[in-house]
JSON list of C-alpha atoms and ligand atoms in Angstrom, two decimals:
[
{"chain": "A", "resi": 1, "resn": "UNK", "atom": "CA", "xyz": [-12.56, 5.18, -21.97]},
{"chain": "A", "resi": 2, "resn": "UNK", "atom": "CA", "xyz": [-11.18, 8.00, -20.12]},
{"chain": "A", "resi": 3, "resn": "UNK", "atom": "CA", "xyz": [-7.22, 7.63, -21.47]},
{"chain": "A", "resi": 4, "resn": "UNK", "atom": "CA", "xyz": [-5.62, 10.51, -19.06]},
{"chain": "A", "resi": 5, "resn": "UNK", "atom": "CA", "xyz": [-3.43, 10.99, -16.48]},
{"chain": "A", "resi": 6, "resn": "UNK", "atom": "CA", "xyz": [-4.40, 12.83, -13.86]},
{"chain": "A", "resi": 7, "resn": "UNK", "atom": "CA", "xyz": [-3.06, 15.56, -11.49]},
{"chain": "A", "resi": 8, "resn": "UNK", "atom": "CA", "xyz": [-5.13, 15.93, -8.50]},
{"chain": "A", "resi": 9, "resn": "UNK", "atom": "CA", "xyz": [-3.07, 17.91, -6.60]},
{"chain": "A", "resi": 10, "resn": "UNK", "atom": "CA", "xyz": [-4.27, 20.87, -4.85]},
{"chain": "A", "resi": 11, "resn": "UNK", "atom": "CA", "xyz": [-7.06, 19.11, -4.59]},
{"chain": "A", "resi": 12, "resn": "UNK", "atom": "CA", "xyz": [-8.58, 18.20, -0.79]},
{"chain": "A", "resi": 13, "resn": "UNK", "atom": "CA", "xyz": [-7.30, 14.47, -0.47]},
{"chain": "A", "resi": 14, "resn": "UNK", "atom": "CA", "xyz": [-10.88, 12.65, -0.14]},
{"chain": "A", "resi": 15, "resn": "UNK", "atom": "CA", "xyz": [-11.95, 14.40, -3.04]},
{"chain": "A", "resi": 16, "resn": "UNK", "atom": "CA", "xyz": [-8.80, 13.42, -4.83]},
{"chain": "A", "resi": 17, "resn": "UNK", "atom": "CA", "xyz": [-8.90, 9.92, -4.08]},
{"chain": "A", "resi": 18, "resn": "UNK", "atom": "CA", "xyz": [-12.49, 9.20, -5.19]},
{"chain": "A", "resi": 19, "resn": "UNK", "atom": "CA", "xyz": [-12.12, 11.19, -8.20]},
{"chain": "A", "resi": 20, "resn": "UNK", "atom": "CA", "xyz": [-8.99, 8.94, -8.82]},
{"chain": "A", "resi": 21, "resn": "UNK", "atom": "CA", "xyz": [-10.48, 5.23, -7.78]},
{"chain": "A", "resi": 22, "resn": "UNK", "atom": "CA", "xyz": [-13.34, 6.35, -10.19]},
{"chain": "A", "resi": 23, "resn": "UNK", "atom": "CA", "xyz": [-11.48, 6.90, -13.03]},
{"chain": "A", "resi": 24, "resn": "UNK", "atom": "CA", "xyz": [-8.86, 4.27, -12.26]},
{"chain": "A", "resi": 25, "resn": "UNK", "atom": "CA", "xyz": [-12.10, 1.45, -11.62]},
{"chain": "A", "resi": 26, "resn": "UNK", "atom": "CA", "xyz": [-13.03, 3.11, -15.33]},
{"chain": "A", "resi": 27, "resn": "UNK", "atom": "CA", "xyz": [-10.13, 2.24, -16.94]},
{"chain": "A", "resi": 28, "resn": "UNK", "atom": "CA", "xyz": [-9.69, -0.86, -15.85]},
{"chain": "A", "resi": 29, "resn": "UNK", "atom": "CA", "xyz": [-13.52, -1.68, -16.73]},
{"chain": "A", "resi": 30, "resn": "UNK", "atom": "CA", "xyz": [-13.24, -5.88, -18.31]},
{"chain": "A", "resi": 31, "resn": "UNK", "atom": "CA", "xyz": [-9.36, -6.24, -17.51]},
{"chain": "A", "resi": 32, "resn": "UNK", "atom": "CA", "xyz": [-9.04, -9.27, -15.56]},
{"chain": "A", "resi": 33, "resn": "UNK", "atom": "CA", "xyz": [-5.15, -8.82, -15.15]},
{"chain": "A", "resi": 34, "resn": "UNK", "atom": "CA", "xyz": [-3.42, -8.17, -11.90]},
{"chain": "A", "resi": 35, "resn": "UNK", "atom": "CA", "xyz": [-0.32, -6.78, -13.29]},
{"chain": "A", "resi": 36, "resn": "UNK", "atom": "CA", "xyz": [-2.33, -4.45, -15.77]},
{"chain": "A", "resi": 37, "resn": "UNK", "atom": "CA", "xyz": [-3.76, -3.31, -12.83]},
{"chain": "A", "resi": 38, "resn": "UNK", "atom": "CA", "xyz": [-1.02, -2.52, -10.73]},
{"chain": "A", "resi": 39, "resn": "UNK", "atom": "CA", "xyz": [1.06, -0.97, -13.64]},
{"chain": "A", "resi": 40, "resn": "UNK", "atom": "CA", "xyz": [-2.17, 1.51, -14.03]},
{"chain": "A", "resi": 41, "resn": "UNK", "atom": "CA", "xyz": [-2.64, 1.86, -10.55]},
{"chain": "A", "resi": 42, "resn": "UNK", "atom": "CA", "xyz": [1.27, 2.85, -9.62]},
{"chain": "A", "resi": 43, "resn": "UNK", "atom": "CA", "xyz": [0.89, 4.72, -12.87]},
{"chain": "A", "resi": 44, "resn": "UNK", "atom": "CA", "xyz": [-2.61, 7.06, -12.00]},
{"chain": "A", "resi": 45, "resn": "UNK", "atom": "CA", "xyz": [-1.65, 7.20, -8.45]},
{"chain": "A", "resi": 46, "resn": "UNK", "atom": "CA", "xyz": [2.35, 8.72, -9.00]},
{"chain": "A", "resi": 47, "resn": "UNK", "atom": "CA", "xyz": [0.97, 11.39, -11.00]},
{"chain": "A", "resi": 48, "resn": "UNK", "atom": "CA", "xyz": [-1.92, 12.45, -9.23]},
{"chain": "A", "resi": 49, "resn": "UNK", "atom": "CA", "xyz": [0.17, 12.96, -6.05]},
{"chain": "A", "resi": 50, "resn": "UNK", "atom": "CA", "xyz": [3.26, 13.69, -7.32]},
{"chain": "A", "resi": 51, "resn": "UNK", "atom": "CA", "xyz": [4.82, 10.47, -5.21]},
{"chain": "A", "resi": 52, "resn": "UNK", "atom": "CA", "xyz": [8.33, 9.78, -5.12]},
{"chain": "A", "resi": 53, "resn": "UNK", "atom": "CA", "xyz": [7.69, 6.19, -5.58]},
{"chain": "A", "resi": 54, "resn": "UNK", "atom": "CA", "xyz": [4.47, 4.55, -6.22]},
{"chain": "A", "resi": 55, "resn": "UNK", "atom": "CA", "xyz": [4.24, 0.74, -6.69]},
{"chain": "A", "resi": 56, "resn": "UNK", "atom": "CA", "xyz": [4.10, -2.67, -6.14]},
{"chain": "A", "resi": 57, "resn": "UNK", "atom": "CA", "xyz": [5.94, -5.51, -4.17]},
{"chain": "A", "resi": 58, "resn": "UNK", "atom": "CA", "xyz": [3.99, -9.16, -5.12]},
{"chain": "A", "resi": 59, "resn": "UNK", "atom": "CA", "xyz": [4.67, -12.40, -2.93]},
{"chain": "A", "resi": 60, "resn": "UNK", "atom": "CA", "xyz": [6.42, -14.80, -4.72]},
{"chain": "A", "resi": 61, "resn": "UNK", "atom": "CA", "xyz": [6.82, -17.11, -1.50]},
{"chain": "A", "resi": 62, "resn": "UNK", "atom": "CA", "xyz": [4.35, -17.10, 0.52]},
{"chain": "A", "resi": 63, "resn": "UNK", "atom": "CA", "xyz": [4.96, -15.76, 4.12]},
{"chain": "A", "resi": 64, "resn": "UNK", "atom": "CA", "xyz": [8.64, -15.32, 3.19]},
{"chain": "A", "resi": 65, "resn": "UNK", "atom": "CA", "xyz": [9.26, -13.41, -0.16]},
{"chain": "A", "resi": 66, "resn": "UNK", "atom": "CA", "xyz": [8.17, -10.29, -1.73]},
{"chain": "A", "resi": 67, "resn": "UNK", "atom": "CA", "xyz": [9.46, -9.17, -5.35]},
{"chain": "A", "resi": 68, "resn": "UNK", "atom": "CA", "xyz": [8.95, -5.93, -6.69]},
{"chain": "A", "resi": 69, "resn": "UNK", "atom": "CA", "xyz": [6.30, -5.80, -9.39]},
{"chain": "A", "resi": 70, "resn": "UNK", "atom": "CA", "xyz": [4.96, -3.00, -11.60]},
{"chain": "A", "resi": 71, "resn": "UNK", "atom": "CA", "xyz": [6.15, 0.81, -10.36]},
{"chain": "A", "resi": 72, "resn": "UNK", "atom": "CA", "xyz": [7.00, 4.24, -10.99]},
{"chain": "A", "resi": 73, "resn": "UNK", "atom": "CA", "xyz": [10.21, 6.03, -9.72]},
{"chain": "A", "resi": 74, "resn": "UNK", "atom": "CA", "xyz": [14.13, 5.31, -9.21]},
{"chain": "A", "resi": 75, "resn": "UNK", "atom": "CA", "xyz": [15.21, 1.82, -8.88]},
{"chain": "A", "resi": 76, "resn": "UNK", "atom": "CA", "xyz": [13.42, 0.11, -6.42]},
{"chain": "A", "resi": 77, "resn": "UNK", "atom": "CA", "xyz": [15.03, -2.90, -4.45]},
{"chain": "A", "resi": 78, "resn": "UNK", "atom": "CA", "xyz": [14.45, -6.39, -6.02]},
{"chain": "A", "resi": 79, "resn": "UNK", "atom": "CA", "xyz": [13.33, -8.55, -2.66]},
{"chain": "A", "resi": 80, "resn": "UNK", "atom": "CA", "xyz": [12.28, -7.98, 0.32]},
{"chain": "A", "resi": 81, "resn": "UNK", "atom": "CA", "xyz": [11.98, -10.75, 3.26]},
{"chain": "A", "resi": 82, "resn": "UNK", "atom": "CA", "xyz": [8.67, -11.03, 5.07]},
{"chain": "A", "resi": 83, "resn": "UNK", "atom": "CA", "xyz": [9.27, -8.80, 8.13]},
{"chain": "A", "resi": 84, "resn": "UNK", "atom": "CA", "xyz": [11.90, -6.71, 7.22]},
{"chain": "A", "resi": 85, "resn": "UNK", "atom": "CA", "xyz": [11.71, -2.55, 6.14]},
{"chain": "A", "resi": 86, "resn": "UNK", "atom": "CA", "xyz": [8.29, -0.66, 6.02]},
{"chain": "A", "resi": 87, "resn": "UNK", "atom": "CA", "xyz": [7.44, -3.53, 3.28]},
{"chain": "A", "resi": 88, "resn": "UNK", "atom": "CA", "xyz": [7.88, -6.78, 4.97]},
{"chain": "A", "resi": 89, "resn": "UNK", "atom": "CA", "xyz": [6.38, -5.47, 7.94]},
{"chain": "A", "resi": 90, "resn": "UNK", "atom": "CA", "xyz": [2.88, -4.81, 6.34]},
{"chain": "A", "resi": 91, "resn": "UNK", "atom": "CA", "xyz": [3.21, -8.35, 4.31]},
{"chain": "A", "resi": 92, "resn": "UNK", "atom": "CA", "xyz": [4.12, -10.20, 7.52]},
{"chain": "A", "resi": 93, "resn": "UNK", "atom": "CA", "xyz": [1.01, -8.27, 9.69]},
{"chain": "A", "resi": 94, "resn": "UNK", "atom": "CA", "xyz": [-1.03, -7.94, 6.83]},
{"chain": "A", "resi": 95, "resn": "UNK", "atom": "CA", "xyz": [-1.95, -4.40, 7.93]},
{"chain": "A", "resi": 96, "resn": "UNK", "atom": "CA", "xyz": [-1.49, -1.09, 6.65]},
{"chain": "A", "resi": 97, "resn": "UNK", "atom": "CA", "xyz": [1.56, 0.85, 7.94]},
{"chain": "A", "resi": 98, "resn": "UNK", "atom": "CA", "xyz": [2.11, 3.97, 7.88]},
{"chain": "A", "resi": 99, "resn": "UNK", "atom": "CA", "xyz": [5.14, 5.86, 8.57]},
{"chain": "A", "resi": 100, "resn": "UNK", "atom": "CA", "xyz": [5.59, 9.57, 9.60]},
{"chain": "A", "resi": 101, "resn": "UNK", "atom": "CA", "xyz": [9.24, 9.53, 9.24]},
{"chain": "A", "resi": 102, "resn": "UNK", "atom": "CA", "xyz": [11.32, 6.54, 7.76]},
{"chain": "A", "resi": 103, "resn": "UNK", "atom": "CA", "xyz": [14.20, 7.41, 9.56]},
{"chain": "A", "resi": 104, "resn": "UNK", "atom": "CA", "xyz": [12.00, 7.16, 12.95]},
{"chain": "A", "resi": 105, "resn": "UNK", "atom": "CA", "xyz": [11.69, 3.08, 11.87]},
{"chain": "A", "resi": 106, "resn": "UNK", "atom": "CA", "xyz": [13.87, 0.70, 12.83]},
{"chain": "A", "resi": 107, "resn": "UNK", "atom": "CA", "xyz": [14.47, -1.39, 9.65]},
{"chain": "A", "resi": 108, "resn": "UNK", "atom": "CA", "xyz": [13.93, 0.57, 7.22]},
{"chain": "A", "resi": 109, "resn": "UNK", "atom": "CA", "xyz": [15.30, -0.23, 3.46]},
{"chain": "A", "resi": 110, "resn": "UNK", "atom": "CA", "xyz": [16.35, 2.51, 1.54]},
{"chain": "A", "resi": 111, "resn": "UNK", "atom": "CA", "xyz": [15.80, 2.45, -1.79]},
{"chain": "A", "resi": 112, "resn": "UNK", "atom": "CA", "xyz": [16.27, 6.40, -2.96]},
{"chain": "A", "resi": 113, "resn": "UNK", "atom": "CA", "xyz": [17.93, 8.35, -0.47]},
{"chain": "A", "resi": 114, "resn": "UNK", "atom": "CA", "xyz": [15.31, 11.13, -0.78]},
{"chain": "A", "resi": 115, "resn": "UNK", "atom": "CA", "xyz": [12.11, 9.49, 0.67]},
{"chain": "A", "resi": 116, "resn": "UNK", "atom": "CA", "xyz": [10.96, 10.75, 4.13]},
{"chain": "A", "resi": 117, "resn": "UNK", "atom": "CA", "xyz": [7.70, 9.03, 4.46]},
{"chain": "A", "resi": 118, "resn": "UNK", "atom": "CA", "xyz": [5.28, 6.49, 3.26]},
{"chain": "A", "resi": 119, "resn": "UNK", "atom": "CA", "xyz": [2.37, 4.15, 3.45]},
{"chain": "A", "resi": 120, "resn": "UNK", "atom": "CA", "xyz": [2.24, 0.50, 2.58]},
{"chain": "A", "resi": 121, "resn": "UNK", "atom": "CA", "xyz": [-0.66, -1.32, 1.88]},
{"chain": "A", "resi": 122, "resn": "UNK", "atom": "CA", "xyz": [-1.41, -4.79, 1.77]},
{"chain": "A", "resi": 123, "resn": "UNK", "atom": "CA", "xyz": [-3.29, -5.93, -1.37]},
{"chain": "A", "resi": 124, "resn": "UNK", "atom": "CA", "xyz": [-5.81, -8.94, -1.07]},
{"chain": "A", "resi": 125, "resn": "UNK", "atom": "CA", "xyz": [-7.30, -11.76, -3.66]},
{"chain": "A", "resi": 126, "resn": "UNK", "atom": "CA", "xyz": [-10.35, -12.59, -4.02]},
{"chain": "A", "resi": 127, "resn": "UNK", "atom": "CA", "xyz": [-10.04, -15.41, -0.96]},
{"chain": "A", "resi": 128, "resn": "UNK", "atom": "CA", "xyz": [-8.15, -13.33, 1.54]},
{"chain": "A", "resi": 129, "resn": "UNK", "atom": "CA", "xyz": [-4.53, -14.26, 0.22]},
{"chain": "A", "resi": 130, "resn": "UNK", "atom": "CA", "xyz": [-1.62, -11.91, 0.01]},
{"chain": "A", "resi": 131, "resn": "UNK", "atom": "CA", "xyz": [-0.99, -10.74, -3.44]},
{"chain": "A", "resi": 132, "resn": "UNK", "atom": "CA", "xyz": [1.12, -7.94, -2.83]},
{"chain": "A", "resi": 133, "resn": "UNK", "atom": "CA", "xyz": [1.84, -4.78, -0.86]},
{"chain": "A", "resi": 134, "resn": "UNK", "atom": "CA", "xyz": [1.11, -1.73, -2.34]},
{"chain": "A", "resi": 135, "resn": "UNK", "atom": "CA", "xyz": [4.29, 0.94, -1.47]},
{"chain": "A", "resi": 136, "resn": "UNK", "atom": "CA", "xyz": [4.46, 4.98, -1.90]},
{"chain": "A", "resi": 137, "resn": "UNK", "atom": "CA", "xyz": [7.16, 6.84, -0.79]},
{"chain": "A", "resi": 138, "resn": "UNK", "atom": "CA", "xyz": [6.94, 10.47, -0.01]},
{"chain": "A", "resi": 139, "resn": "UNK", "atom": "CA", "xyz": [10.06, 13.27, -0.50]},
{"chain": "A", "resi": 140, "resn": "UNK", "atom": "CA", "xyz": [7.82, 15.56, 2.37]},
{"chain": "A", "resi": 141, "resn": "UNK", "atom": "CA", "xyz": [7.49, 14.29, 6.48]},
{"chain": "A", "resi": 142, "resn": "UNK", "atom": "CA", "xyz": [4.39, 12.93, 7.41]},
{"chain": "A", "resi": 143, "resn": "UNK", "atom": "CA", "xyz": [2.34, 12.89, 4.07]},
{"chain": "A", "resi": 144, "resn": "UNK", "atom": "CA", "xyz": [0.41, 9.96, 4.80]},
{"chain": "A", "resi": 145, "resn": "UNK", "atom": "CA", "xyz": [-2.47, 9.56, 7.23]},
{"chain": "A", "resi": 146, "resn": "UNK", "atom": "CA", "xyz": [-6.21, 7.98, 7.85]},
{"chain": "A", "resi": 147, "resn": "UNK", "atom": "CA", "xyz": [-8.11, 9.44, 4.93]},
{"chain": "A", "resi": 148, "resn": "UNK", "atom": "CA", "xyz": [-5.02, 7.64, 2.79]},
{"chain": "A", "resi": 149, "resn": "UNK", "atom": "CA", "xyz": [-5.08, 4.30, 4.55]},
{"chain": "A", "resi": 150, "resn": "UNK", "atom": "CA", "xyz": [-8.92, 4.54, 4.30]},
{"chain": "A", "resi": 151, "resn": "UNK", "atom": "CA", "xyz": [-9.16, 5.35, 0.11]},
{"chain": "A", "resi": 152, "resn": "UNK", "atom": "CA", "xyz": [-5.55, 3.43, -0.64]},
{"chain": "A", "resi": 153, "resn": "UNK", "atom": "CA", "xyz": [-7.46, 0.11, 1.08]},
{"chain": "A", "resi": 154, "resn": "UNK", "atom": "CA", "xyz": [-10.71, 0.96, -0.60]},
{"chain": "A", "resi": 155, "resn": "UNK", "atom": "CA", "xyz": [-8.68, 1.49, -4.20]},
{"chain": "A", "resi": 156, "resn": "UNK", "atom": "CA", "xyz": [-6.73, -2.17, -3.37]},
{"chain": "A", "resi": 157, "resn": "UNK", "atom": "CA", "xyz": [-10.59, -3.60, -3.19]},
{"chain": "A", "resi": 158, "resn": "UNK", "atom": "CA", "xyz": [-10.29, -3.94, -6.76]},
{"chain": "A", "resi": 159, "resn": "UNK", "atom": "CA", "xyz": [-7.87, -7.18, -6.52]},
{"chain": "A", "resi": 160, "resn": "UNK", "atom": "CA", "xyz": [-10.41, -9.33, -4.10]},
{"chain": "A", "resi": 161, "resn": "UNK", "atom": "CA", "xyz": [-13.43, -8.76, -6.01]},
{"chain": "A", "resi": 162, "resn": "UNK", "atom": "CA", "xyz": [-14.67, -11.96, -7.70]},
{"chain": "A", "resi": 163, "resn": "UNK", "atom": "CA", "xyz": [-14.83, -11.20, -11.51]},
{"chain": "B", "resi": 201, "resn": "LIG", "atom": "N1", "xyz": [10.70, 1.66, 1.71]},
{"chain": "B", "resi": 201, "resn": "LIG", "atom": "C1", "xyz": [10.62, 0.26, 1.62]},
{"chain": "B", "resi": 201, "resn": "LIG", "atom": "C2", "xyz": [11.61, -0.33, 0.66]},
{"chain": "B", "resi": 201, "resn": "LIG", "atom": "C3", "xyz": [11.15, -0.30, -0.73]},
{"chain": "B", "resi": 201, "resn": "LIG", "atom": "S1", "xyz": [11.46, 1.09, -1.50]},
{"chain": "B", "resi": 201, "resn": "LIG", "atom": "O1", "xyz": [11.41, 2.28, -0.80]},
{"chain": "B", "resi": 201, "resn": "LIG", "atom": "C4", "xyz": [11.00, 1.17, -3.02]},
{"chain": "B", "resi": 201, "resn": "LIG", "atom": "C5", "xyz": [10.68, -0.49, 2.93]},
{"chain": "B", "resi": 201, "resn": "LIG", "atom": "O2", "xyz": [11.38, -0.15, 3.90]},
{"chain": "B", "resi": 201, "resn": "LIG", "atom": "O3", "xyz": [9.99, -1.47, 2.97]}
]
C-alpha cells in the first residue's frame, strides 16, 4: 500500500487528479467504510492542492439536514439546512456548484474568513441517495472549474459503487 501524502501541485490539474483518484482508489483497496473514506479523501485531496478547507458535510435528515463529517482545515460550521450557503444549495439540487467568488453568492456561510472560492460536490450511494456533499474552499478567486467538477465527481464514484 502506497502510505503517502501527496503534493501534486505544479502539476497540470487532469494529470493531478488522476494521479490522485489512483492512489486514493489504492488506498482505500477492501475498506468498506464511508467515513474512512472521506477522512482519506479530505485528507489526500487538502494536501495535494494545498486547499483551505477540504471535507465533508453528511445528511443526517434527509432533504433537510447536513452535519459536517470528516475534514481538514479551521473549524468548520456544525449544520447546515438543505438550501442554504454554497452547501445546502448543492444537497438541495443535488448538483455540483461551483463558485468563482463566494462573496458574488447570495447566502453564503462563512466559515474562515479567508476563503474566496470553492466547489461542492454532491456524493452518491450506491442507489442514488444523498450521502453527503463533498466541500473545498479556496484562499485564491476562481480556482475551481470543469476539469474539477469532472475528476471531483469521478473521485465521489467511489461511494455508489456496489461492493
Ligand atoms: N462554504 C460553505 C460553508 C461551509 S464552510 O466553508 C466549511 C457554504 O456556504 O456552504
Amino acid at each position: 500500500m502506497a502510505e503517502v501524502t501527496l503534493d501534486l501541485r505544479g502539476k497540470p490539474k487532469a494529470e493531478a487528479y488522476a494521479e490522485l483518484k489512483q492512489h486514493t482508489e489504492a488506498i482505500l483497496e477492501g475498506i468498506d467504510d464511508e467515513i474512512t473514506a472521506m477522512s482519506t479523501m479530505s485528507c489526500l485531496l487538502h494536501h495535494a492542492f494545498g486547499h483551505l478547507w477540504t471535507g465533508f458535510y453528511r445528511v443526517v435528515q434527509p432533504g433537510k439536514l447536513l452535519r459536517v463529517g470528516p475534514y481538514q482545515g479551521t473549524l468548520g460550521c456544525l449544520e447546515i439546512t438543505f438550501g442554504k450557503g454554497v452547501c445546502g444549495a448543492a444537497a438541495a439540487t443535488r448538483e455540483t456548484v461551483v463558485v468563482p467568488d463566494v462573496h458574488a453568492f447570495p447566502g453564503h456561510i462563512t466559515c474562515d474568513g479567508r476563503s474566496q472560492s470553492e466547489i461542492v460536490v454532491p456524493v452518491f450511494g450506491p442507489n442514488r441517495e444523498l450521502l453527503a456533499v463533498l466541500d473545498i474552499d479556496s484562499e485564491h478567486k476562481a480556482t475551481f472549474d470543469e476539469v474539477d467538477r469532472r475528476a471531483l465527481e469521478e473521485l465521489m464514484g467511489w461511494f455508489s459503487r456496489k461492493r
